[in-house]
PDB file of C-alpha atoms in Angstrom:
ATOM      1  CA  MET A   1     -75.723  63.723   3.580  1.00 31.00           C
ATOM      2  CA  HIS A   2     -76.883  64.608   0.060  1.00 36.00           C
ATOM      3  CA  LYS A   3     -77.864  61.557  -1.944  1.00 42.00           C
ATOM      4  CA  GLU A   4     -76.414  61.634  -5.426  1.00 50.00           C
ATOM      5  CA  GLU A   5     -79.071  61.687  -8.134  1.00 62.00           C
ATOM      6  CA  ARG A   6     -79.070  58.624 -10.353  1.00 65.00           C
ATOM      7  CA  ASN A   7     -80.468  58.001 -13.842  1.00 64.00           C
ATOM      8  CA  ASN A   8     -80.140  61.713 -14.524  1.00 54.00           C
ATOM      9  CA  LEU A   9     -81.423  62.193 -18.080  1.00 60.00           C
ATOM     10  CA  GLU A  10     -81.244  65.983 -17.939  1.00 71.00           C
ATOM     11  CA  ILE A  11     -77.609  65.771 -19.062  1.00 72.00           C
ATOM     12  CA  TYR A  12     -78.757  65.295 -22.658  1.00 76.00           C
ATOM     13  CA  ASP A  13     -80.442  68.696 -22.585  1.00 77.00           C
ATOM     14  CA  ASP A  14     -77.745  70.335 -20.457  1.00 81.00           C
ATOM     15  CA  PHE A  15     -75.087  69.650 -23.109  1.00 78.00           C
ATOM     16  CA  ALA A  16     -77.278  69.861 -26.213  1.00 83.00           C
ATOM     17  CA  ASP A  17     -75.768  73.128 -27.447  1.00 86.00           C
ATOM     18  CA  ASN A  18     -72.352  71.453 -27.692  1.00 88.00           C
ATOM     19  CA  TRP A  19     -73.537  68.058 -28.919  1.00 90.00           C
ATOM     20  CA  TRP A  20     -71.792  68.278 -32.290  1.00 94.00           C
ATOM     21  CA  SER A  21     -68.836  70.420 -31.225  1.00 91.00           C
ATOM     22  CA  ASP A  22     -66.457  67.584 -30.178  1.00 90.00           C
ATOM     23  CA  ASP A  23     -65.463  69.739 -27.193  1.00 89.00           C
ATOM     24  CA  ILE A  24     -66.898  67.475 -24.481  1.00 87.00           C
ATOM     25  CA  ARG A  25     -65.180  64.169 -23.843  1.00 86.00           C
ATOM     26  CA  TRP A  26     -68.195  62.139 -22.711  1.00 85.00           C
ATOM     27  CA  VAL A  27     -70.221  63.311 -25.709  1.00 89.00           C
ATOM     28  CA  ARG A  28     -67.357  62.234 -27.973  1.00 91.00           C
ATOM     29  CA  THR A  29     -67.501  58.856 -26.215  1.00 90.00           C
ATOM     30  CA  LEU A  30     -71.151  58.490 -27.222  1.00 91.00           C
ATOM     31  CA  LYS A  31     -70.237  59.347 -30.817  1.00 94.00           C
ATOM     32  CA  ASN A  32     -67.330  56.885 -30.768  1.00 94.00           C
ATOM     33  CA  LEU A  33     -69.659  54.070 -29.685  1.00 95.00           C
ATOM     34  CA  VAL A  34     -71.712  54.295 -32.889  1.00 97.00           C
ATOM     35  CA  PRO A  35     -69.222  52.633 -35.299  1.00 96.00           C
ATOM     36  CA  GLY A  36     -68.645  49.799 -32.836  1.00 96.00           C
ATOM     37  CA  ARG A  37     -72.360  49.156 -32.540  1.00 98.00           C
ATOM     38  CA  LEU A  38     -72.916  49.237 -36.288  1.00 98.00           C
ATOM     39  CA  ALA A  39     -69.957  46.928 -36.887  1.00 96.00           C
ATOM     40  CA  TRP A  40     -72.186  44.255 -35.357  1.00 97.00           C
ATOM     41  CA  PHE A  41     -75.689  45.508 -36.270  1.00 98.00           C
ATOM     42  CA  ASP A  42     -74.871  45.760 -39.991  1.00 98.00           C
ATOM     43  CA  GLN A  43     -74.749  41.980 -40.400  1.00 97.00           C
ATOM     44  CA  PHE A  44     -78.434  41.618 -39.539  1.00 98.00           C
ATOM     45  CA  ILE A  45     -80.008  44.170 -41.894  1.00 98.00           C
ATOM     46  CA  ASP A  46     -79.482  45.953 -45.185  1.00 98.00           C
ATOM     47  CA  TRP A  47     -80.365  49.474 -44.100  1.00 98.00           C
ATOM     48  CA  ASN A  48     -80.859  50.891 -47.595  1.00 98.00           C
ATOM     49  CA  HIS A  49     -84.418  52.244 -48.058  1.00 98.00           C
ATOM     50  CA  LYS A  50     -85.561  50.725 -44.757  1.00 98.00           C
ATOM     51  CA  ASN A  51     -87.839  52.691 -42.441  1.00 98.00           C
ATOM     52  CA  VAL A  52     -85.906  52.868 -39.181  1.00 99.00           C
ATOM     53  CA  LEU A  53     -86.789  54.329 -35.787  1.00 99.00           C
ATOM     54  CA  ASP A  54     -83.907  55.504 -33.590  1.00 98.00           C
ATOM     55  CA  LEU A  55     -85.527  55.189 -30.165  1.00 98.00           C
ATOM     56  CA  GLY A  56     -83.741  57.460 -27.703  1.00 97.00           C
ATOM     57  CA  CYS A  57     -81.827  59.301 -30.414  1.00 97.00           C
ATOM     58  CA  ALA A  58     -80.538  62.201 -28.245  1.00 94.00           C
ATOM     59  CA  GLY A  59     -78.615  64.602 -30.517  1.00 96.00           C
ATOM     60  CA  GLY A  60     -78.593  62.320 -33.547  1.00 97.00           C
ATOM     61  CA  PHE A  61     -75.287  60.425 -33.731  1.00 97.00           C
ATOM     62  CA  MET A  62     -76.852  57.056 -34.563  1.00 98.00           C
ATOM     63  CA  ALA A  63     -79.610  58.578 -36.685  1.00 98.00           C
ATOM     64  CA  GLU A  64     -77.103  60.286 -38.978  1.00 98.00           C
ATOM     65  CA  ALA A  65     -75.008  57.116 -39.266  1.00 98.00           C
ATOM     66  CA  LEU A  66     -78.129  55.219 -40.334  1.00 98.00           C
ATOM     67  CA  ASP A  67     -78.980  57.972 -42.787  1.00 98.00           C
ATOM     68  CA  ASP A  68     -75.490  57.529 -44.260  1.00 98.00           C
ATOM     69  CA  ARG A  69     -76.403  53.878 -44.863  1.00 98.00           C
ATOM     70  CA  GLY A  70     -79.444  54.858 -46.895  1.00 98.00           C
ATOM     71  CA  ALA A  71     -82.123  54.298 -44.252  1.00 98.00           C
ATOM     72  CA  CYS A  72     -85.222  56.480 -43.964  1.00 98.00           C
ATOM     73  CA  VAL A  73     -84.736  57.547 -40.355  1.00 98.00           C
ATOM     74  CA  VAL A  74     -87.075  58.831 -37.653  1.00 98.00           C
ATOM     75  CA  GLY A  75     -85.544  59.740 -34.293  1.00 98.00           C
ATOM     76  CA  ILE A  76     -87.432  60.170 -31.035  1.00 98.00           C
ATOM     77  CA  ASP A  77     -86.268  61.324 -27.602  1.00 97.00           C
ATOM     78  CA  PRO A  78     -87.806  63.097 -24.572  1.00 95.00           C
ATOM     79  CA  ALA A  79     -84.876  65.569 -24.352  1.00 93.00           C
ATOM     80  CA  LYS A  80     -86.259  68.656 -26.092  1.00 95.00           C
ATOM     81  CA  LYS A  81     -82.989  70.556 -26.447  1.00 94.00           C
ATOM     82  CA  ALA A  82     -81.196  67.472 -27.735  1.00 94.00           C
ATOM     83  CA  ILE A  83     -83.910  66.994 -30.361  1.00 96.00           C
ATOM     84  CA  ARG A  84     -83.515  70.625 -31.346  1.00 96.00           C
ATOM     85  CA  ALA A  85     -79.765  70.130 -31.756  1.00 95.00           C
ATOM     86  CA  ALA A  86     -80.370  66.987 -33.827  1.00 97.00           C
ATOM     87  CA  ARG A  87     -82.806  68.807 -36.114  1.00 97.00           C
ATOM     88  CA  SER A  88     -80.465  71.734 -36.560  1.00 97.00           C
ATOM     89  CA  HIS A  89     -77.489  69.552 -37.460  1.00 97.00           C
ATOM     90  CA  ALA A  90     -79.538  67.465 -39.886  1.00 98.00           C
ATOM     91  CA  GLN A  91     -80.879  70.582 -41.600  1.00 97.00           C
ATOM     92  CA  THR A  92     -77.383  72.041 -41.903  1.00 96.00           C
ATOM     93  CA  ASP A  93     -76.219  68.858 -43.617  1.00 96.00           C
ATOM     94  CA  GLY A  94     -79.312  68.620 -45.802  1.00 97.00           C
ATOM     95  CA  ARG A  95     -80.466  65.362 -44.249  1.00 98.00           C
ATOM     96  CA  ALA A  96     -84.095  64.248 -44.436  1.00 97.00           C
ATOM     97  CA  ILE A  97     -84.234  62.841 -40.903  1.00 98.00           C
ATOM     98  CA  ARG A  98     -87.437  63.391 -38.949  1.00 98.00           C
ATOM     99  CA  TYR A  99     -87.047  64.046 -35.232  1.00 98.00           C
ATOM    100  CA  ASP A 100     -89.888  63.850 -32.702  1.00 98.00           C
ATOM    101  CA  GLU A 101     -90.164  64.516 -28.985  1.00 97.00           C
ATOM    102  CA  GLY A 102     -91.585  61.563 -27.108  1.00 97.00           C
ATOM    103  CA  VAL A 103     -90.995  58.539 -24.900  1.00 96.00           C
ATOM    104  CA  GLY A 104     -90.640  54.846 -25.586  1.00 97.00           C
ATOM    105  CA  GLU A 105     -93.635  53.969 -23.433  1.00 97.00           C
ATOM    106  CA  ASP A 106     -95.994  55.854 -25.784  1.00 98.00           C
ATOM    107  CA  LEU A 107     -94.662  56.000 -29.343  1.00 98.00           C
ATOM    108  CA  PRO A 108     -96.660  58.338 -31.625  1.00 98.00           C
ATOM    109  CA  TYR A 109     -96.538  56.028 -34.655  1.00 98.00           C
ATOM    110  CA  GLU A 110     -98.895  53.651 -36.431  1.00 98.00           C
ATOM    111  CA  GLU A 111     -98.693  49.899 -36.084  1.00 98.00           C
ATOM    112  CA  ASN A 112     -96.261  48.130 -38.425  1.00 98.00           C
ATOM    113  CA  ALA A 113     -94.554  51.415 -39.327  1.00 98.00           C
ATOM    114  CA  PHE A 114     -90.867  50.417 -39.198  1.00 98.00           C
ATOM    115  CA  ASP A 115     -88.608  47.753 -40.637  1.00 98.00           C
ATOM    116  CA  ALA A 116     -86.233  48.233 -37.708  1.00 98.00           C
ATOM    117  CA  VAL A 117     -86.056  49.927 -34.326  1.00 99.00           C
ATOM    118  CA  VAL A 118     -82.604  50.818 -32.994  1.00 98.00           C
ATOM    119  CA  CYS A 119     -82.354  51.447 -29.263  1.00 98.00           C
ATOM    120  CA  VAL A 120     -78.899  52.119 -27.811  1.00 97.00           C
ATOM    121  CA  ASP A 121     -78.008  53.472 -24.369  1.00 93.00           C
ATOM    122  CA  VAL A 122     -81.719  53.510 -23.503  1.00 96.00           C
ATOM    123  CA  LEU A 123     -83.117  50.326 -21.957  1.00 97.00           C
ATOM    124  CA  GLU A 124     -81.038  50.755 -18.795  1.00 95.00           C
ATOM    125  CA  HIS A 125     -82.735  54.124 -18.257  1.00 93.00           C
ATOM    126  CA  VAL A 126     -86.404  53.201 -18.655  1.00 92.00           C
ATOM    127  CA  VAL A 127     -88.626  52.468 -15.686  1.00 87.00           C
ATOM    128  CA  ASP A 128     -91.282  50.444 -17.548  1.00 96.00           C
ATOM    129  CA  LEU A 129     -89.283  48.070 -19.752  1.00 97.00           C
ATOM    130  CA  ALA A 130     -92.319  45.908 -20.540  1.00 98.00           C
ATOM    131  CA  GLN A 131     -94.286  48.868 -21.888  1.00 98.00           C
ATOM    132  CA  VAL A 132     -91.380  50.056 -24.028  1.00 98.00           C
ATOM    133  CA  LEU A 133     -90.959  46.619 -25.600  1.00 98.00           C
ATOM    134  CA  SER A 134     -94.705  46.361 -26.151  1.00 98.00           C
ATOM    135  CA  GLU A 135     -94.572  49.633 -28.077  1.00 98.00           C
ATOM    136  CA  VAL A 136     -91.548  48.441 -30.053  1.00 98.00           C
ATOM    137  CA  GLU A 137     -93.428  45.291 -31.060  1.00 98.00           C
ATOM    138  CA  ARG A 138     -96.449  47.359 -32.075  1.00 98.00           C
ATOM    139  CA  VAL A 139     -94.582  49.734 -34.404  1.00 98.00           C
ATOM    140  CA  LEU A 140     -92.389  47.042 -35.998  1.00 98.00           C
ATOM    141  CA  LYS A 141     -93.517  45.436 -39.236  1.00 98.00           C
ATOM    142  CA  PRO A 142     -93.905  41.643 -39.172  1.00 97.00           C
ATOM    143  CA  GLY A 143     -90.401  40.264 -39.592  1.00 98.00           C
ATOM    144  CA  GLY A 144     -88.921  43.577 -38.404  1.00 98.00           C
ATOM    145  CA  ILE A 145     -85.848  43.707 -36.187  1.00 98.00           C
ATOM    146  CA  PHE A 146     -85.124  45.402 -32.861  1.00 98.00           C
ATOM    147  CA  LEU A 147     -81.414  46.175 -32.381  1.00 98.00           C
ATOM    148  CA  PHE A 148     -80.197  47.279 -28.969  1.00 98.00           C
ATOM    149  CA  ASP A 149     -77.460  47.576 -26.446  1.00 98.00           C
ATOM    150  CA  THR A 150     -77.749  47.867 -22.703  1.00 97.00           C
ATOM    151  CA  ILE A 151     -75.835  47.244 -19.471  1.00 96.00           C
ATOM    152  CA  ASN A 152     -75.712  43.963 -17.578  1.00 97.00           C
ATOM    153  CA  ARG A 153     -76.479  44.001 -13.832  1.00 97.00           C
ATOM    154  CA  ASN A 154     -73.680  42.584 -11.704  1.00 96.00           C
ATOM    155  CA  VAL A 155     -70.726  43.681  -9.588  1.00 94.00           C
ATOM    156  CA  LEU A 156     -68.398  44.033 -12.589  1.00 91.00           C
ATOM    157  CA  SER A 157     -70.788  46.201 -14.605  1.00 92.00           C
ATOM    158  CA  ARG A 158     -71.402  48.463 -11.635  1.00 90.00           C
ATOM    159  CA  PHE A 159     -67.662  48.842 -11.105  1.00 88.00           C
ATOM    160  CA  GLY A 160     -67.011  49.481 -14.800  1.00 86.00           C
ATOM    161  CA  THR A 161     -69.803  51.940 -15.526  1.00 85.00           C
ATOM    162  CA  ILE A 162     -70.188  53.762 -12.201  1.00 85.00           C
ATOM    163  CA  THR A 163     -66.828  53.590 -10.446  1.00 80.00           C
ATOM    164  CA  ILE A 164     -64.543  53.711 -13.495  1.00 79.00           C
ATOM    165  CA  ALA A 165     -66.529  55.365 -16.331  1.00 75.00           C
ATOM    166  CA  GLU A 166     -68.383  57.959 -14.233  1.00 74.00           C
ATOM    167  CA  ASN A 167     -66.242  58.580 -11.161  1.00 77.00           C
ATOM    168  CA  VAL A 168     -62.641  57.936 -12.278  1.00 79.00           C
ATOM    169  CA  LEU A 169     -62.274  58.429 -16.034  1.00 73.00           C
ATOM    170  CA  ARG A 170     -65.262  60.806 -16.326  1.00 71.00           C
ATOM    171  CA  LEU A 171     -66.291  59.169 -19.605  1.00 71.00           C
ATOM    172  CA  LEU A 172     -69.841  59.921 -18.473  1.00 74.00           C
ATOM    173  CA  PRO A 173     -71.235  62.549 -16.095  1.00 75.00           C
ATOM    174  CA  LYS A 174     -71.686  61.363 -12.516  1.00 78.00           C
ATOM    175  CA  GLY A 175     -75.227  60.182 -11.922  1.00 70.00           C
ATOM    176  CA  THR A 176     -75.883  59.137 -15.525  1.00 78.00           C
ATOM    177  CA  HIS A 177     -76.835  55.591 -14.560  1.00 81.00           C
ATOM    178  CA  ASP A 178     -78.753  53.873 -11.800  1.00 90.00           C
ATOM    179  CA  PRO A 179     -77.273  50.375 -11.438  1.00 90.00           C
ATOM    180  CA  ASN A 180     -80.593  49.118 -10.108  1.00 91.00           C
ATOM    181  CA  LEU A 181     -82.021  49.618 -13.619  1.00 94.00           C
ATOM    182  CA  PHE A 182     -79.341  47.527 -15.326  1.00 95.00           C
ATOM    183  CA  ILE A 183     -80.742  44.412 -17.026  1.00 97.00           C
ATOM    184  CA  LYS A 184     -79.422  40.868 -16.996  1.00 98.00           C
ATOM    185  CA  PRO A 185     -79.571  39.148 -20.418  1.00 98.00           C
ATOM    186  CA  LYS A 186     -81.859  36.432 -19.061  1.00 98.00           C
ATOM    187  CA  GLU A 187     -84.285  39.064 -17.778  1.00 98.00           C
ATOM    188  CA  LEU A 188     -84.282  40.851 -21.117  1.00 98.00           C
ATOM    189  CA  ARG A 189     -84.873  37.616 -23.002  1.00 98.00           C
ATOM    190  CA  LEU A 190     -87.941  36.931 -20.866  1.00 98.00           C
ATOM    191  CA  ALA A 191     -89.148  40.503 -21.437  1.00 98.00           C
ATOM    192  CA  PHE A 192     -88.808  40.026 -25.198  1.00 98.00           C
ATOM    193  CA  GLU A 193     -90.825  36.826 -25.068  1.00 98.00           C
ATOM    194  CA  SER A 194     -93.528  38.534 -23.004  1.00 98.00           C
ATOM    195  CA  ALA A 195     -93.714  41.260 -25.666  1.00 98.00           C
ATOM    196  CA  ALA A 196     -94.084  38.651 -28.460  1.00 98.00           C
ATOM    197  CA  LEU A 197     -90.591  39.343 -29.794  1.00 98.00           C
ATOM    198  CA  GLU A 198     -88.229  36.510 -30.698  1.00 98.00           C
ATOM    199  CA  PRO A 199     -84.839  37.068 -28.989  1.00 98.00           C
ATOM    200  CA  GLY A 200     -81.663  36.504 -30.971  1.00 98.00           C
ATOM    201  CA  THR A 201     -77.995  36.286 -30.099  1.00 97.00           C
ATOM    202  CA  ILE A 202     -76.056  38.785 -28.003  1.00 98.00           C
ATOM    203  CA  THR A 203     -72.443  39.889 -27.880  1.00 98.00           C
ATOM    204  CA  GLY A 204     -70.400  42.258 -25.780  1.00 98.00           C
ATOM    205  CA  LEU A 205     -69.490  45.857 -26.576  1.00 97.00           C
ATOM    206  CA  GLY A 206     -66.409  47.563 -25.203  1.00 93.00           C
ATOM    207  CA  PRO A 207     -63.074  49.340 -25.781  1.00 91.00           C
ATOM    208  CA  ARG A 208     -61.029  48.149 -28.775  1.00 89.00           C
ATOM    209  CA  GLY A 209     -58.260  50.755 -28.846  1.00 89.00           C
ATOM    210  CA  ILE A 210     -57.527  54.476 -28.645  1.00 92.00           C
ATOM    211  CA  ASN A 211     -57.807  57.045 -31.414  1.00 88.00           C
ATOM    212  CA  SER A 212     -55.436  59.894 -32.239  1.00 83.00           C
ATOM    213  CA  ARG A 213     -57.204  62.168 -29.763  1.00 86.00           C
ATOM    214  CA  GLY A 214     -56.702  59.743 -26.898  1.00 84.00           C
ATOM    215  CA  ASP A 215     -60.375  58.723 -26.814  1.00 86.00           C
ATOM    216  CA  LEU A 216     -61.513  55.121 -26.655  1.00 89.00           C
ATOM    217  CA  LYS A 217     -62.609  53.289 -29.788  1.00 93.00           C
ATOM    218  CA  PHE A 218     -65.269  50.613 -29.379  1.00 95.00           C
ATOM    219  CA  GLY A 219     -66.328  47.376 -31.015  1.00 96.00           C
ATOM    220  CA  PRO A 220     -67.845  43.932 -30.425  1.00 97.00           C
ATOM    221  CA  LEU A 221     -66.332  41.799 -27.653  1.00 96.00           C
ATOM    222  CA  PRO A 222     -67.022  38.249 -26.453  1.00 96.00           C
ATOM    223  CA  LEU A 223     -67.476  39.465 -22.850  1.00 95.00           C
ATOM    224  CA  THR A 224     -71.118  40.382 -22.076  1.00 97.00           C
ATOM    225  CA  SER A 225     -70.624  41.100 -18.367  1.00 96.00           C
ATOM    226  CA  VAL A 226     -70.701  44.888 -18.763  1.00 95.00           C
ATOM    227  CA  ILE A 227     -72.264  46.206 -21.989  1.00 96.00           C
ATOM    228  CA  TYR A 228     -73.981  43.798 -24.322  1.00 98.00           C
ATOM    229  CA  MET A 229     -75.823  44.238 -27.600  1.00 98.00           C
ATOM    230  CA  GLY A 230     -78.232  42.036 -29.446  1.00 98.00           C
ATOM    231  CA  TYR A 231     -81.417  41.803 -31.437  1.00 98.00           C
ATOM    232  CA  ALA A 232     -84.952  40.468 -31.390  1.00 98.00           C
ATOM    233  CA  ARG A 233     -87.463  40.016 -34.206  1.00 98.00           C
ATOM    234  CA  LYS A 234     -91.156  40.454 -34.566  1.00 98.00           C
ATOM    235  CA  PRO A 235     -92.497  37.186 -35.967  1.00 97.00           C
ATOM    236  CA  ASN A 236     -93.378  37.237 -39.627  1.00 91.00           C
ATOM    237  CA  LEU A 237     -97.023  36.238 -39.841  1.00 76.00           C
ATOM    238  CA  GLN A 238     -96.866  35.231 -43.482  1.00 58.00           C
TER     239      GLN A 238
END
Protein backbone atom coordinates (compact mmCIF):
# COMPACT_ATOMS: atom_id res chain seq x y z
CA MET A 1 0.00 0.00 0.00
CA HIS A 2 1.30 3.47 -0.90
CA LYS A 3 2.15 5.52 2.15
CA GLU A 4 0.80 9.04 1.91
CA GLU A 5 3.52 11.68 1.95
CA ARG A 6 3.40 13.97 4.95
CA ASN A 7 4.85 17.44 5.57
CA ASN A 8 4.75 18.04 1.83
CA LEU A 9 6.15 21.55 1.34
CA GLU A 10 6.18 21.32 -2.45
CA ILE A 11 2.57 22.53 -2.47
CA TYR A 12 3.78 26.11 -2.02
CA ASP A 13 5.65 25.91 -5.31
CA ASP A 14 3.00 23.81 -7.05
CA PHE A 15 0.38 26.54 -6.59
CA ALA A 16 2.65 29.58 -6.74
CA ASP A 17 1.36 30.77 -10.12
CA ASN A 18 -2.14 31.14 -8.65
CA TRP A 19 -1.11 32.42 -5.22
CA TRP A 20 -2.76 35.83 -5.62
CA SER A 21 -5.61 34.78 -7.91
CA ASP A 22 -8.18 33.86 -5.19
CA ASP A 23 -9.12 30.85 -7.32
CA ILE A 24 -7.89 28.16 -4.92
CA ARG A 25 -9.80 27.65 -1.70
CA TRP A 26 -6.94 26.49 0.53
CA VAL A 27 -4.77 29.41 -0.60
CA ARG A 28 -7.64 31.77 0.26
CA THR A 29 -7.73 30.10 3.68
CA LEU A 30 -4.08 31.02 4.23
CA LYS A 31 -4.85 34.62 3.24
CA ASN A 32 -7.90 34.70 5.53
CA LEU A 33 -5.76 33.63 8.50
CA VAL A 34 -3.62 36.78 8.31
CA PRO A 35 -6.13 39.29 9.77
CA GLY A 36 -6.93 36.91 12.63
CA ARG A 37 -3.27 36.54 13.49
CA LEU A 38 -2.62 40.28 13.35
CA ALA A 39 -5.68 41.00 15.47
CA TRP A 40 -3.65 39.49 18.30
CA PHE A 41 -0.06 40.29 17.23
CA ASP A 42 -0.77 44.02 16.84
CA GLN A 43 -1.09 44.52 20.60
CA PHE A 44 2.54 43.58 21.19
CA ILE A 45 4.32 45.84 18.68
CA ASP A 46 3.98 49.09 16.79
CA TRP A 47 5.03 47.90 13.35
CA ASN A 48 5.69 51.34 11.89
CA HIS A 49 9.33 51.69 10.73
CA LYS A 50 10.30 48.40 12.39
CA ASN A 51 12.63 45.98 10.61
CA VAL A 52 10.63 42.77 10.40
CA LEU A 53 11.51 39.31 9.07
CA ASP A 54 8.64 37.16 7.79
CA LEU A 55 10.15 33.71 8.28
CA GLY A 56 8.44 31.23 5.97
CA CYS A 57 6.70 33.94 3.96
CA ALA A 58 5.52 31.73 1.04
CA GLY A 59 3.80 33.98 -1.52
CA GLY A 60 3.72 37.07 0.68
CA PHE A 61 0.32 37.38 2.38
CA MET A 62 1.71 38.26 5.81
CA ALA A 63 4.61 40.28 4.40
CA GLU A 64 2.26 42.59 2.50
CA ALA A 65 -0.01 43.00 5.54
CA LEU A 66 3.03 44.04 7.58
CA ASP A 67 4.10 46.41 4.83
CA ASP A 68 0.63 47.97 5.03
CA ARG A 69 1.34 48.65 8.71
CA GLY A 70 4.49 50.58 7.86
CA ALA A 71 7.06 47.89 8.64
CA CYS A 72 10.27 47.47 6.64
CA VAL A 73 9.76 43.85 5.64
CA VAL A 74 12.10 41.06 4.55
CA GLY A 75 10.53 37.72 3.64
CA ILE A 76 12.36 34.40 3.39
CA ASP A 77 11.18 30.97 2.26
CA PRO A 78 12.74 27.86 0.65
CA ALA A 79 9.95 27.65 -1.98
CA LYS A 80 11.54 29.28 -5.03
CA LYS A 81 8.40 29.66 -7.12
CA ALA A 82 6.47 31.07 -4.17
CA ILE A 83 9.21 33.64 -3.60
CA ARG A 84 9.05 34.54 -7.27
CA ALA A 85 5.29 35.06 -7.00
CA ALA A 86 5.77 37.19 -3.88
CA ARG A 87 8.36 39.37 -5.61
CA SER A 88 6.20 39.80 -8.68
CA HIS A 89 3.13 40.83 -6.69
CA ALA A 90 5.12 43.25 -4.55
CA GLN A 91 6.68 44.86 -7.62
CA THR A 92 3.28 45.21 -9.29
CA ASP A 93 1.98 47.03 -6.22
CA GLY A 94 5.11 49.14 -5.86
CA ARG A 95 6.04 47.65 -2.50
CA ALA A 96 9.60 47.77 -1.19
CA ILE A 97 9.57 44.27 0.31
CA ARG A 98 12.75 42.23 -0.01
CA TYR A 99 12.30 38.51 -0.60
CA ASP A 100 15.06 35.92 -0.18
CA GLU A 101 15.28 32.18 -0.74
CA GLY A 102 16.48 30.34 2.34
CA VAL A 103 15.67 28.23 5.37
CA GLY A 104 15.12 29.01 9.02
CA GLU A 105 18.01 26.81 10.12
CA ASP A 106 20.53 29.06 8.32
CA LEU A 107 19.30 32.64 8.01
CA PRO A 108 21.48 34.82 5.74
CA TYR A 109 21.31 37.91 7.96
CA GLU A 110 23.57 39.69 10.43
CA GLU A 111 23.14 39.44 14.17
CA ASN A 112 20.68 41.88 15.74
CA ALA A 113 19.18 42.74 12.34
CA PHE A 114 15.44 42.72 13.13
CA ASP A 115 13.07 44.28 15.63
CA ALA A 116 10.65 41.40 15.08
CA VAL A 117 10.49 37.98 13.46
CA VAL A 118 7.06 36.71 12.41
CA CYS A 119 6.75 32.97 11.85
CA VAL A 120 3.30 31.59 11.02
CA ASP A 121 2.41 28.14 9.70
CA VAL A 122 6.09 27.18 9.89
CA LEU A 123 7.27 25.68 13.19
CA GLU A 124 5.13 22.56 12.72
CA HIS A 125 7.01 21.90 9.46
CA VAL A 126 10.63 22.23 10.59
CA VAL A 127 12.73 19.23 11.51
CA ASP A 128 15.31 21.08 13.64
CA LEU A 129 13.24 23.39 15.84
CA ALA A 130 16.16 24.16 18.16
CA GLN A 131 18.33 25.38 15.28
CA VAL A 132 15.55 27.56 13.88
CA LEU A 133 14.97 29.23 17.25
CA SER A 134 18.71 29.70 17.71
CA GLU A 135 18.81 31.54 14.39
CA VAL A 136 15.78 33.62 15.36
CA GLU A 137 17.50 34.66 18.59
CA ARG A 138 20.66 35.55 16.67
CA VAL A 139 18.99 37.86 14.14
CA LEU A 140 16.69 39.58 16.66
CA LYS A 141 17.81 42.83 18.25
CA PRO A 142 17.98 42.85 22.06
CA GLY A 143 14.41 43.39 23.23
CA GLY A 144 13.09 42.15 19.87
CA ILE A 145 9.98 40.00 19.61
CA PHE A 146 9.26 36.66 17.96
CA LEU A 147 5.59 36.24 16.99
CA PHE A 148 4.36 32.84 15.90
CA ASP A 149 1.58 30.37 15.50
CA THR A 150 1.79 26.62 15.32
CA ILE A 151 -0.24 23.45 15.91
CA ASN A 152 -0.60 21.64 19.22
CA ARG A 153 0.08 17.88 19.31
CA ASN A 154 -2.85 15.86 20.62
CA VAL A 155 -5.79 13.78 19.40
CA LEU A 156 -8.02 16.83 18.85
CA SER A 157 -5.46 18.73 16.77
CA ARG A 158 -4.79 15.69 14.62
CA PHE A 159 -8.52 15.24 14.04
CA GLY A 160 -9.04 18.93 13.28
CA THR A 161 -6.09 19.53 10.97
CA ILE A 162 -5.69 16.15 9.25
CA THR A 163 -9.10 14.49 9.27
CA ILE A 164 -11.29 17.58 8.95
CA ALA A 165 -9.15 20.33 7.34
CA GLU A 166 -7.20 18.12 4.91
CA ASN A 167 -9.38 15.09 4.24
CA VAL A 168 -12.98 16.31 4.65
CA LEU A 169 -13.23 20.06 4.05
CA ARG A 170 -10.10 20.22 1.84
CA LEU A 171 -9.09 23.51 3.45
CA LEU A 172 -5.53 22.28 2.93
CA PRO A 173 -4.05 19.80 0.45
CA LYS A 174 -3.76 16.24 1.74
CA GLY A 175 -0.30 15.59 3.14
CA THR A 176 0.38 19.20 4.13
CA HIS A 177 1.11 18.31 7.75
CA ASP A 178 2.85 15.55 9.64
CA PRO A 179 1.17 15.31 13.05
CA ASN A 180 4.38 13.93 14.53
CA LEU A 181 5.92 17.39 14.03
CA PHE A 182 3.17 19.22 15.92
CA ILE A 183 4.44 20.96 19.07
CA LYS A 184 2.92 21.05 22.53
CA PRO A 185 3.05 24.51 24.18
CA LYS A 186 5.15 23.17 27.05
CA GLU A 187 7.69 21.76 24.59
CA LEU A 188 7.87 25.05 22.73
CA ARG A 189 8.32 27.00 25.95
CA LEU A 190 11.29 24.81 26.86
CA ALA A 191 12.72 25.27 23.35
CA PHE A 192 12.44 29.04 23.72
CA GLU A 193 14.27 28.95 27.03
CA SER A 194 17.01 26.78 25.53
CA ALA A 195 17.42 29.36 22.76
CA ALA A 196 17.71 32.21 25.31
CA LEU A 197 14.30 33.61 24.39
CA GLU A 198 11.80 34.64 27.06
CA PRO A 199 8.41 33.00 26.35
CA GLY A 200 5.26 35.07 26.69
CA THR A 201 1.56 34.29 26.71
CA ILE A 202 -0.28 32.18 24.16
CA THR A 203 -3.83 32.12 22.85
CA GLY A 204 -5.79 30.01 20.42
CA LEU A 205 -6.47 30.74 16.76
CA GLY A 206 -9.48 29.39 14.91
CA PRO A 207 -12.70 30.01 12.93
CA ARG A 208 -14.73 33.08 13.93
CA GLY A 209 -17.35 33.15 11.17
CA ILE A 210 -17.87 32.87 7.42
CA ASN A 211 -17.38 35.57 4.81
CA SER A 212 -19.56 36.38 1.81
CA ARG A 213 -17.73 33.80 -0.30
CA GLY A 214 -18.44 31.01 2.16
CA ASP A 215 -14.83 30.87 3.39
CA LEU A 216 -13.91 30.77 7.05
CA LYS A 217 -12.84 33.92 8.87
CA PHE A 218 -10.34 33.52 11.70
CA GLY A 219 -9.43 35.21 14.96
CA PRO A 220 -8.13 34.67 18.49
CA LEU A 221 -9.83 31.99 20.60
CA PRO A 222 -9.37 30.86 24.21
CA LEU A 223 -8.94 27.22 23.11
CA THR A 224 -5.27 26.34 22.42
CA SER A 225 -5.82 22.62 21.77
CA VAL A 226 -5.52 22.92 17.98
CA ILE A 227 -3.80 26.08 16.68
CA TYR A 228 -2.16 28.43 19.12
CA MET A 229 -0.22 31.65 18.71
CA GLY A 230 2.11 33.49 21.00
CA TYR A 231 5.33 35.41 21.37
CA ALA A 232 8.78 35.31 22.91
CA ARG A 233 11.33 38.08 23.44
CA LYS A 234 15.05 38.34 23.20
CA PRO A 235 16.24 39.79 26.51
CA ASN A 236 17.21 43.43 26.42
CA LEU A 237 20.80 43.58 27.62
CA GLN A 238 20.68 47.25 28.53
